[in-house]
Each structure stands twice: as structure tokens, then as C-alpha cells.
Short mmCIF file of C-alpha atoms in Angstrom, two decimals:
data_model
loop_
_atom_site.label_atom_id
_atom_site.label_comp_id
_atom_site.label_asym_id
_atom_site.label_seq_id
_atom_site.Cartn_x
_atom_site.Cartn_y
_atom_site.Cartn_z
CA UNK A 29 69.25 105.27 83.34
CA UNK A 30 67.64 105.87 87.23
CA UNK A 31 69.24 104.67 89.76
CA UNK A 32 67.16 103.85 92.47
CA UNK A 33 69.74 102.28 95.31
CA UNK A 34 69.60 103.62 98.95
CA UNK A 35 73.35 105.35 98.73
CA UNK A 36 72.84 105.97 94.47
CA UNK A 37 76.24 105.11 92.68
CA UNK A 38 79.20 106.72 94.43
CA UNK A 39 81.48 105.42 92.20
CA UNK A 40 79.55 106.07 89.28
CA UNK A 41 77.34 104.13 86.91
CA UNK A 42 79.04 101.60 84.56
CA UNK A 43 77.17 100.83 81.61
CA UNK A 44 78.32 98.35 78.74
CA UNK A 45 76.68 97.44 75.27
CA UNK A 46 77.31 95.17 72.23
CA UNK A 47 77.88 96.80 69.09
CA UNK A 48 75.38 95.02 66.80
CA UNK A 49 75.62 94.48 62.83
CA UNK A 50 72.36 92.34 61.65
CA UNK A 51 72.72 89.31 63.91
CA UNK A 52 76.30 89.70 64.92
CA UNK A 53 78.05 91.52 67.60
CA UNK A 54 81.05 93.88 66.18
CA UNK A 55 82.56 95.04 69.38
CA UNK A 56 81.77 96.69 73.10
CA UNK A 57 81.22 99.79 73.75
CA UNK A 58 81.43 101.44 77.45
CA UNK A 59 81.28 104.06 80.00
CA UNK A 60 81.74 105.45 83.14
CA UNK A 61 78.97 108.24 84.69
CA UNK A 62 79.52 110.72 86.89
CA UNK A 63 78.24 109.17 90.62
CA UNK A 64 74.38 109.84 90.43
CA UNK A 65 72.03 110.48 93.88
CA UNK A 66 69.47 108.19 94.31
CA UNK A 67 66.31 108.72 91.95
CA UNK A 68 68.70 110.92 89.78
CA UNK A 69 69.01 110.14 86.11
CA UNK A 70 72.52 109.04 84.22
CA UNK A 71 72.78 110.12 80.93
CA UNK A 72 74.75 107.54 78.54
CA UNK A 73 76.52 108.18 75.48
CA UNK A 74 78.11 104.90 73.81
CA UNK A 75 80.31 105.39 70.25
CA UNK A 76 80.50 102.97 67.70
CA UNK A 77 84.19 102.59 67.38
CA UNK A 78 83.65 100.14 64.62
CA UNK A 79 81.76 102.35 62.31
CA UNK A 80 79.98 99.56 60.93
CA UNK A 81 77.33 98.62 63.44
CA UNK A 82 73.35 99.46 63.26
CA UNK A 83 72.55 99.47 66.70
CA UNK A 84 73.27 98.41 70.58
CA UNK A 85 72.33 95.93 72.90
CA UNK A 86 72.75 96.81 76.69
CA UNK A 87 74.79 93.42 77.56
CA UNK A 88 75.71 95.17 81.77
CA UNK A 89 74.64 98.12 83.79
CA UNK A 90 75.70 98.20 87.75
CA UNK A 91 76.98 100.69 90.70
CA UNK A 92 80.41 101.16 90.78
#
């Protein structure tokens, strides 16, 4: 992720995904980056806590 806002993310950047099985959605997975400068990239790692699911779908990403 880039942010690109005037004063970057001071609080950090929040980023939240659905935990996907098939067709279904298993659970949410989240995080919290370390507050990025503007044009400075965010590096994401999300866990399946489930164990069970085959991919992600980015469901929220904002300044925080």
C-alpha cells in the first residue's frame, strides 16, 4: 500500500480483509502499520486465523 495524503498516516495505516473460503467469508483479518510519510510504501501482513481460508479480499484500508 502507498499512501499518497498531504500529512501521510500519522497514526498509521489500518488495513482490514475478509478471510475467503470458495464463496464464503470465514473471518477478518487486520492490522495496524507503522505511520508511513507521504509517497512511502506500507507493507501488510494479514494471518489466516481460521486456517481454512484460500484467499483475502481487502473489505477497508484508511489513515488512522
Amino acid at each position: 500500500m502507498t499512501t499518497m495524503a498531504a500529512a501521510g498516516c500519522p497514526g498509521g495505516l489500518y488495513v482490514a480483509a475478509s478471510i475467503e473460503h470458495g464463496t464464503s467469508s470465514l473471518g477478518l483479518a487486520n492490522s495496524i502499520t507503522a505511520p508511513p510519510a507521504q509517497g512511502k510504501d506500507a507493507i501488510v501482513k494479514l494471518d489466516d486465523t481460521t486456517g481454512q481460508g484460500d484467499g483475502m479480499r481487502i473489505a477497508d484500508v484508511h489513515c488512522v
